[in-house]
Coordinates of C-alpha atoms and ligand atoms in Angstrom, one line a residue:
M1 CA 45.0 60.0 192.3
P2 CA 42.3 58.4 190.2
D3 CA 40.6 55.6 192.0
P4 CA 39.7 52.8 189.5
T5 CA 37.5 51.1 192.0
A6 CA 35.1 54.1 192.1
M7 CA 33.6 53.6 188.7
T8 CA 30.9 51.3 187.6
V9 CA 31.3 49.2 184.5
T10 CA 28.3 47.4 183.1
T11 CA 28.4 45.0 180.2
L12 CA 25.2 45.4 178.5
K13 CA 25.6 42.9 175.7
D14 CA 24.6 39.9 177.7
R15 CA 21.2 41.5 178.7
P16 CA 18.1 40.6 176.8
A17 CA 17.8 42.6 173.6
P18 CA 15.6 45.7 174.2
R19 CA 14.2 45.6 170.7
P20 CA 12.2 42.8 169.3
E21 CA 12.8 43.8 165.6
P22 CA 14.8 41.4 163.4
V23 CA 18.4 42.5 162.9
R24 CA 18.3 42.7 159.1
T25 CA 15.6 45.4 159.1
E26 CA 16.6 49.0 158.1
S27 CA 16.7 51.5 161.0
I28 CA 14.7 54.6 160.3
I29 CA 17.0 56.6 162.6
G30 CA 19.0 59.1 160.4
L31 CA 16.5 59.1 157.5
D32 CA 15.3 62.6 156.8
R33 CA 11.5 63.4 156.3
A34 CA 11.7 63.0 152.5
A35 CA 13.4 59.6 152.7
L36 CA 11.0 58.4 155.4
G37 CA 8.1 59.5 153.2
E38 CA 9.6 57.5 150.3
R39 CA 9.9 54.4 152.5
L40 CA 6.2 54.7 153.5
G41 CA 5.4 55.1 149.8
D42 CA 7.2 51.8 149.2
L43 CA 5.0 50.2 151.8
G44 CA 1.9 51.4 150.0
V45 CA 1.0 54.3 152.3
P46 CA -1.0 56.7 150.0
E47 CA 0.7 60.0 149.2
R48 CA -1.9 62.1 151.0
Q49 CA -1.2 60.3 154.2
R50 CA 2.5 60.3 154.1
R51 CA 3.2 63.7 155.5
M52 CA 1.1 63.0 158.6
R53 CA 2.6 59.5 159.1
V54 CA 6.1 60.9 158.8
S55 CA 5.2 63.5 161.5
Q56 CA 3.8 60.8 163.7
L57 CA 6.9 58.6 163.3
W58 CA 9.2 61.6 163.8
S59 CA 7.5 62.6 167.0
W60 CA 7.5 59.0 168.4
V61 CA 11.2 58.5 167.6
Y62 CA 12.7 61.9 168.3
V63 CA 10.4 63.4 170.9
R64 CA 9.2 60.4 172.8
G65 CA 12.2 58.1 172.3
A66 CA 10.2 55.1 171.1
T67 CA 12.3 52.0 170.5
D68 CA 9.4 49.9 169.1
F69 CA 6.7 50.5 166.6
A70 CA 4.2 48.7 168.8
V71 CA 3.9 51.7 171.2
M72 CA 2.9 54.1 168.3
T73 CA -0.7 53.9 169.1
D74 CA -1.9 56.7 166.8
I75 CA -0.7 54.7 163.8
A76 CA -3.0 51.9 162.5
K77 CA -2.2 48.5 163.8
D78 CA -1.6 46.9 160.4
L79 CA 0.8 49.7 159.4
R80 CA 2.6 49.3 162.7
A81 CA 3.0 45.6 162.0
T82 CA 4.2 46.3 158.4
L83 CA 6.7 48.9 159.7
A84 CA 8.0 46.5 162.3
H85 CA 8.5 43.9 159.7
R86 CA 10.5 46.0 157.4
F87 CA 12.1 48.6 159.6
S88 CA 13.5 49.2 163.1
V89 CA 14.3 52.1 165.4
A90 CA 17.5 50.5 166.4
R91 CA 20.4 52.4 167.9
P92 CA 24.0 51.2 167.9
E93 CA 24.5 48.4 170.3
I94 CA 26.1 49.3 173.7
V95 CA 28.9 47.0 174.5
S96 CA 29.8 48.6 177.8
E97 CA 28.9 51.5 179.9
Q98 CA 31.1 53.2 182.4
V99 CA 29.8 55.7 185.0
S100 CA 32.3 57.8 186.8
V101 CA 31.8 58.9 190.4
D102 CA 31.2 62.4 189.1
G103 CA 28.4 61.2 186.8
T104 CA 30.4 61.2 183.5
R105 CA 29.4 58.3 181.3
K106 CA 31.2 56.6 178.6
W107 CA 29.7 54.0 176.2
L108 CA 31.5 51.7 173.9
L109 CA 29.3 51.1 171.0
R110 CA 29.3 48.3 168.4
L111 CA 28.0 49.1 164.9
D112 CA 26.3 46.7 162.6
D113 CA 29.5 45.7 160.9
G114 CA 31.2 45.0 164.3
K115 CA 33.3 48.3 164.3
E116 CA 33.4 50.1 167.6
V117 CA 33.3 53.8 168.6
E118 CA 32.7 55.6 171.8
T119 CA 30.3 58.3 173.1
V120 CA 30.8 60.3 176.2
Y121 CA 28.3 62.2 178.4
I122 CA 29.5 64.9 180.8
P123 CA 26.8 66.2 183.2
E124 CA 27.1 69.5 185.0
E125 CA 24.6 71.0 187.4
D126 CA 22.7 72.9 184.8
R127 CA 23.7 71.3 181.6
G128 CA 24.8 68.1 180.0
T129 CA 27.2 67.7 177.1
L130 CA 27.3 64.7 174.8
C131 CA 30.5 64.1 172.9
I132 CA 29.9 62.0 169.7
S133 CA 32.0 60.3 167.1
S134 CA 31.8 61.0 163.4
Q135 CA 34.1 58.2 162.0
V136 CA 35.6 54.9 163.1
G137 CA 39.3 55.9 163.3
C138 CA 40.7 58.9 161.4
T139 CA 42.6 59.4 158.2
L140 CA 44.6 62.2 159.7
T141 CA 47.7 61.7 161.7
C142 CA 48.0 64.3 164.4
T143 CA 51.0 63.1 166.3
F144 CA 49.6 63.6 169.8
C145 CA 46.3 61.9 169.1
H146 CA 45.9 58.1 169.4
T147 CA 43.2 58.0 166.8
G148 CA 45.9 59.3 164.4
T149 CA 47.9 56.1 164.8
Q150 CA 44.9 54.0 163.8
R151 CA 44.0 53.4 160.2
L152 CA 40.6 54.8 159.0
V153 CA 38.0 52.2 159.1
R154 CA 35.0 54.1 157.8
N155 CA 32.6 57.0 158.0
L156 CA 29.6 56.7 160.3
T157 CA 26.2 57.0 158.7
A158 CA 23.8 59.8 159.7
G159 CA 21.8 57.2 161.6
E160 CA 24.9 56.0 163.6
I161 CA 25.6 59.6 164.5
V162 CA 22.1 60.5 165.6
G163 CA 21.8 57.0 167.2
Q164 CA 24.5 58.1 169.6
I165 CA 22.2 60.9 170.9
L166 CA 19.2 58.6 171.1
L167 CA 21.0 55.8 173.1
A168 CA 22.6 58.4 175.5
R169 CA 19.1 59.7 176.1
D170 CA 17.8 56.1 176.6
R171 CA 20.5 55.4 179.2
I172 CA 20.1 58.7 181.2
G173 CA 16.3 58.6 181.1
D174 CA 16.1 61.8 179.0
W175 CA 12.7 61.1 177.5
P176 CA 9.4 62.3 178.7
G177 CA 8.3 60.2 181.7
A178 CA 11.5 58.2 181.6
E179 CA 13.9 57.8 184.5
A180 CA 17.7 57.0 184.6
E181 CA 18.6 53.6 185.8
D182 CA 21.6 55.3 187.5
P183 CA 20.8 59.0 188.2
R184 CA 24.3 59.9 189.7
G185 CA 25.4 63.3 188.8
L186 CA 22.7 64.2 186.3
P187 CA 21.8 67.8 185.8
S188 CA 18.7 69.1 187.7
G189 CA 17.0 70.6 184.6
E190 CA 14.4 68.9 182.6
R191 CA 16.7 68.2 179.6
K192 CA 19.7 66.2 180.4
I193 CA 21.5 66.7 177.1
T194 CA 21.7 70.4 176.4
N195 CA 24.8 70.4 174.2
V196 CA 26.3 68.1 171.6
V197 CA 30.0 68.3 170.6
L198 CA 31.5 66.5 167.5
M199 CA 34.7 65.9 169.4
G200 CA 34.8 62.2 169.5
M201 CA 36.6 59.9 167.1
G202 CA 37.2 61.1 163.6
E203 CA 37.4 64.3 161.4
P204 CA 33.8 65.4 161.0
L205 CA 34.4 67.6 157.9
Y206 CA 35.7 64.5 156.1
N207 CA 32.3 62.9 156.7
F208 CA 30.5 66.2 155.7
D209 CA 27.2 65.0 154.3
N210 CA 26.4 62.4 157.0
V211 CA 27.4 64.8 159.8
R212 CA 25.4 67.6 158.3
D213 CA 22.3 65.4 157.9
A214 CA 22.7 64.2 161.5
C215 CA 23.0 67.8 162.7
A216 CA 19.8 68.6 160.7
I217 CA 17.9 65.9 162.5
A218 CA 19.3 66.8 165.9
S219 CA 18.3 70.4 165.4
D220 CA 14.8 69.7 164.0
G221 CA 12.4 71.8 166.1
E222 CA 9.7 69.1 166.0
G223 CA 12.2 66.4 167.1
L224 CA 15.4 66.5 169.2
S225 CA 15.2 70.3 169.1
L226 CA 18.9 70.9 169.9
S227 CA 19.6 74.5 168.8
K228 CA 22.5 74.8 166.4
R229 CA 24.1 77.1 168.9
R230 CA 24.3 74.1 171.2
I231 CA 26.0 71.8 168.6
T232 CA 29.8 72.3 168.2
L233 CA 31.8 70.7 165.4
S234 CA 35.6 70.4 166.0
T235 CA 37.9 70.2 163.1
S236 CA 41.6 69.9 162.6
G237 CA 41.3 72.6 159.9
I238 CA 39.8 71.2 156.6
V239 CA 39.7 74.8 155.3
P240 CA 37.6 74.4 152.1
E241 CA 34.9 72.7 154.0
I242 CA 34.6 75.4 156.7
P243 CA 32.6 78.0 154.6
R244 CA 30.5 75.1 153.3
W245 CA 29.8 73.9 156.8
G246 CA 28.9 77.5 157.8
A247 CA 26.4 77.7 154.9
E248 CA 24.9 74.3 155.0
A249 CA 24.9 73.4 158.8
G250 CA 25.9 76.6 160.7
T251 CA 26.6 75.0 164.0
M252 CA 29.2 76.4 166.4
L253 CA 32.8 75.7 165.4
A254 CA 35.9 74.6 167.3
I255 CA 39.4 74.5 165.7
S256 CA 42.1 72.2 166.9
L257 CA 44.9 74.8 166.6
H258 CA 47.5 73.5 169.0
A259 CA 50.4 75.6 167.6
V260 CA 51.0 79.2 166.6
R261 CA 53.7 78.6 164.0
D262 CA 53.4 76.7 160.8
E263 CA 56.6 74.8 161.3
L264 CA 55.3 73.2 164.6
R265 CA 51.7 72.9 163.5
D266 CA 53.0 71.0 160.3
E267 CA 54.4 68.5 162.8
L268 CA 51.5 68.3 165.3
V269 CA 48.6 68.6 162.9
P270 CA 50.0 67.5 159.5
I271 CA 47.0 68.7 157.5
N272 CA 48.5 72.1 158.2
K273 CA 50.9 71.5 155.4
K274 CA 48.0 71.6 153.0
W275 CA 46.1 74.4 154.7
P276 CA 48.4 76.5 156.9
I277 CA 47.5 78.7 159.9
A278 CA 46.9 81.9 157.9
E279 CA 44.4 80.2 155.5
L280 CA 42.7 78.5 158.5
L281 CA 42.3 81.7 160.4
E282 CA 41.0 83.5 157.3
A283 CA 38.3 80.8 157.0
C284 CA 37.5 81.3 160.7
R285 CA 37.2 85.1 160.3
N286 CA 34.6 84.6 157.5
Y287 CA 32.6 82.0 159.4
P288 CA 29.0 83.3 159.3
G289 CA 27.3 84.9 162.2
L290 CA 30.3 85.4 164.5
S291 CA 29.9 87.9 167.3
N292 CA 30.9 88.1 170.9
A293 CA 28.0 85.8 171.7
K294 CA 28.9 83.4 169.0
R295 CA 32.6 82.7 169.1
I296 CA 34.9 80.1 167.6
T297 CA 36.6 77.9 170.2
F298 CA 40.3 77.3 169.6
E299 CA 41.5 74.1 171.2
Y300 CA 45.1 74.1 172.3
V301 CA 46.6 70.9 173.7
M302 CA 49.4 71.5 176.3
L303 CA 52.5 69.6 175.3
K304 CA 55.5 69.9 177.6
D305 CA 58.4 71.9 176.1
V306 CA 56.7 71.7 172.7
N307 CA 54.1 74.4 172.4
D308 CA 53.7 75.6 176.0
S309 CA 56.1 78.5 176.3
I310 CA 55.1 82.0 177.5
A311 CA 56.1 83.2 174.0
D312 CA 53.7 80.8 172.5
A313 CA 50.9 82.0 174.8
K314 CA 51.6 85.6 173.7
A315 CA 51.7 84.7 170.1
L316 CA 48.4 82.8 170.5
V317 CA 46.5 85.8 171.8
K318 CA 48.0 87.9 169.2
L319 CA 47.1 85.5 166.4
L320 CA 43.4 85.4 167.6
A321 CA 43.1 89.1 168.3
K322 CA 40.7 90.0 165.6
I323 CA 38.5 86.8 165.8
P324 CA 35.6 86.4 168.2
A325 CA 37.3 83.5 170.0
K326 CA 37.2 81.3 173.1
I327 CA 40.4 79.5 174.0
N328 CA 40.4 76.0 175.5
L329 CA 43.6 74.7 176.9
I330 CA 43.6 70.9 177.1
P331 CA 46.0 69.1 179.3
F332 CA 47.5 66.4 177.1
N333 CA 46.3 62.9 177.8
P334 CA 49.2 60.5 177.3
W335 CA 48.7 57.1 175.6
P336 CA 51.1 54.2 175.4
G337 CA 53.9 55.1 173.1
A338 CA 53.0 58.8 172.9
P339 CA 55.9 60.9 171.9
Y340 CA 54.8 63.8 174.2
A341 CA 54.2 64.5 177.9
C342 CA 51.6 66.8 179.4
S343 CA 52.9 70.3 180.4
D344 CA 53.6 70.8 184.0
W345 CA 50.7 72.2 185.9
E346 CA 52.7 75.3 186.8
Q347 CA 53.4 76.0 183.2
I348 CA 49.8 75.5 182.2
E349 CA 48.8 78.1 184.8
K350 CA 51.4 80.5 183.6
F351 CA 50.3 80.0 180.0
A352 CA 46.6 80.4 181.1
E353 CA 47.5 83.6 182.9
V354 CA 48.7 85.2 179.7
V355 CA 45.6 84.1 178.0
N356 CA 43.4 85.3 180.9
R357 CA 45.0 88.7 180.8
A358 CA 44.2 89.0 177.2
G359 CA 40.5 88.7 178.2
Y360 CA 39.7 85.1 177.8
A361 CA 37.9 83.6 180.8
S362 CA 39.1 80.4 182.6
P363 CA 40.6 78.7 179.6
V364 CA 41.7 75.6 181.6
R365 CA 39.2 73.4 183.4
S366 CA 39.7 70.4 185.5
P367 CA 39.1 67.1 183.8
R368 CA 36.0 65.1 184.5
G369 CA 35.6 61.4 184.8
R370 CA 39.1 60.8 186.1
D371 CA 38.2 57.4 187.4
I372 CA 37.0 56.5 183.9
M373 CA 40.2 57.9 182.5
A374 CA 42.2 55.7 184.8
A375 CA 40.5 52.7 183.2
C376 CA 41.1 53.9 179.7
G377 CA 43.6 51.1 178.8
Q378 CA 40.8 48.6 179.3
L379 CA 38.7 49.8 176.4
K380 CA 39.0 49.2 172.8
S381 CA 39.0 52.7 171.3
A382 CA 41.7 54.0 173.5
S383 CA 42.1 57.3 171.7
I384 CA 38.6 58.8 172.0
K385 CA 38.3 58.0 175.7
Q386 CA 41.5 60.0 176.3
R387 CA 40.4 62.9 174.1
A388 CA 36.9 63.0 175.4
S389 CA 38.0 62.9 179.0
A390 CA 40.5 65.7 178.3
R391 CA 38.3 67.7 176.1
L392 CA 35.1 67.7 178.1
K393 CA 35.6 69.3 181.4
A394 CA 33.8 70.7 184.4
P395 CA 33.7 74.4 185.0
A396 CA 36.7 75.8 186.7
Ligands
LIG1 N1 39.2 65.4 164.5 C1 38.6 66.5 165.1 C2 37.6 66.2 166.3 C3 38.0 65.1 167.3 S1 39.4 65.4 168.3 C4 39.7 67.5 165.6 O1 40.9 67.1 165.5 O2 39.3 68.6 165.9 C5 38.8 66.4 169.7 C6 39.9 67.3 170.3 O3 40.7 66.4 171.1 C7 40.8 67.9 169.3 O4 41.1 69.2 169.6 C8 42.1 67.1 169.4 O5 43.2 67.7 168.9 C9 42.1 66.8 170.9 N2 43.0 65.6 171.2 C10 43.3 64.6 170.5 N3 44.2 63.7 171.2 C11 44.4 64.3 172.4 C12 45.2 64.0 173.5 N4 45.9 62.9 173.6 N5 45.1 64.8 174.6 C13 44.4 65.9 174.6 N6 43.6 66.3 173.5 C14 43.6 65.5 172.4
LIG2 FE1 42.0 62.9 163.6 FE2 41.3 64.9 165.2 FE3 42.9 62.9 166.1 FE4 43.8 64.7 164.3 S1 43.2 65.1 166.4 S2 44.1 62.5 164.2 S3 42.0 65.1 163.1 S4 40.8 62.7 165.5

């Protein structure tokens, strides 16, 4: 059973502010190089210097994790002062941090307008996965998802999306020369965040431009340097945006499939009424660069007596037969008032067996951060913590 006493909860909002910049300044996090160059131009930096200054700022912020212009010693002192007056390197504010006994971390973040989202970090021995949010709430209404019961508040900006990566790196000491305050469970390798998944709150393809811009910054080779092969966007199936995402961003893709028949998927993932399974799978087949090494992940939440029959399992492998695919079976995480229950473990195993026999390796993995999950009801964004805990799992 989960042991709620095992986790550590820290409230960070009462701590002294880590950044001295005034709150009203614009954060440069999330600006691309061109926009950063323009801002420097506004400050009077001559055109011939801008490219170099942008590179310096970029490296301080995204390679070294600077949170203050004062440390940027290769930039002239006056310019540093001007920058600090007008801009900040602020990340979203951390309201609370939870650390599971297995090292899983969950941060509740407060954005400038007071809205809240969550970010989850799942360390394994040789890698670490960060699950980030793309919207506050979600306009879609998947019936098994708690976010679907909340009204959309707004899209996150590119800066708020990239900011989640930066603050996670701050907290786990993932910058050159930095150390984690709490090193429990962190991977042994040099980089603590090796993978990023857009599987937190929101439908990322409904915030296309900001998510794309954030992914471009995250994969910039002179900055955060996360390969696009290590960034995965999860979508409920916004079909027309899938080819566009392939062309403009080209990260790995995960599809929230959850049902093999339109009749049932219409109910579970109502966007299916607009773009049914056949159209969704056609978009998947055409996703650029697919191969056995670059597969689409199909997510399938296990709902007792709803989508978990052996016939469903057989139909699932048949449906995906011609697509380079991975299958992720997600035990359903109940939330107060949820109209579903999680499939029995025995049934999940039987279902997985069919999937395994069709050549998909270990599709069910045991959940991580169970102790944090046990405390879910205490946090504000109840939906994402359940999803994230469910979705991001340890190797079987
Ligand atoms: N909106 C996007 C990405 C965020 S959801 C999407 O739907 O793909 C990340 C994953 O968690 C999705 O596969 C979603 O269907 C799943 N999920 C949502 N609620 C869940 C729950 N209560 N239990 C298990 N998985 C859930
Ligand atoms: Fe939105 Fe994804 Fe939840 Fe559906 S599963 S309501 S698309 S966050």
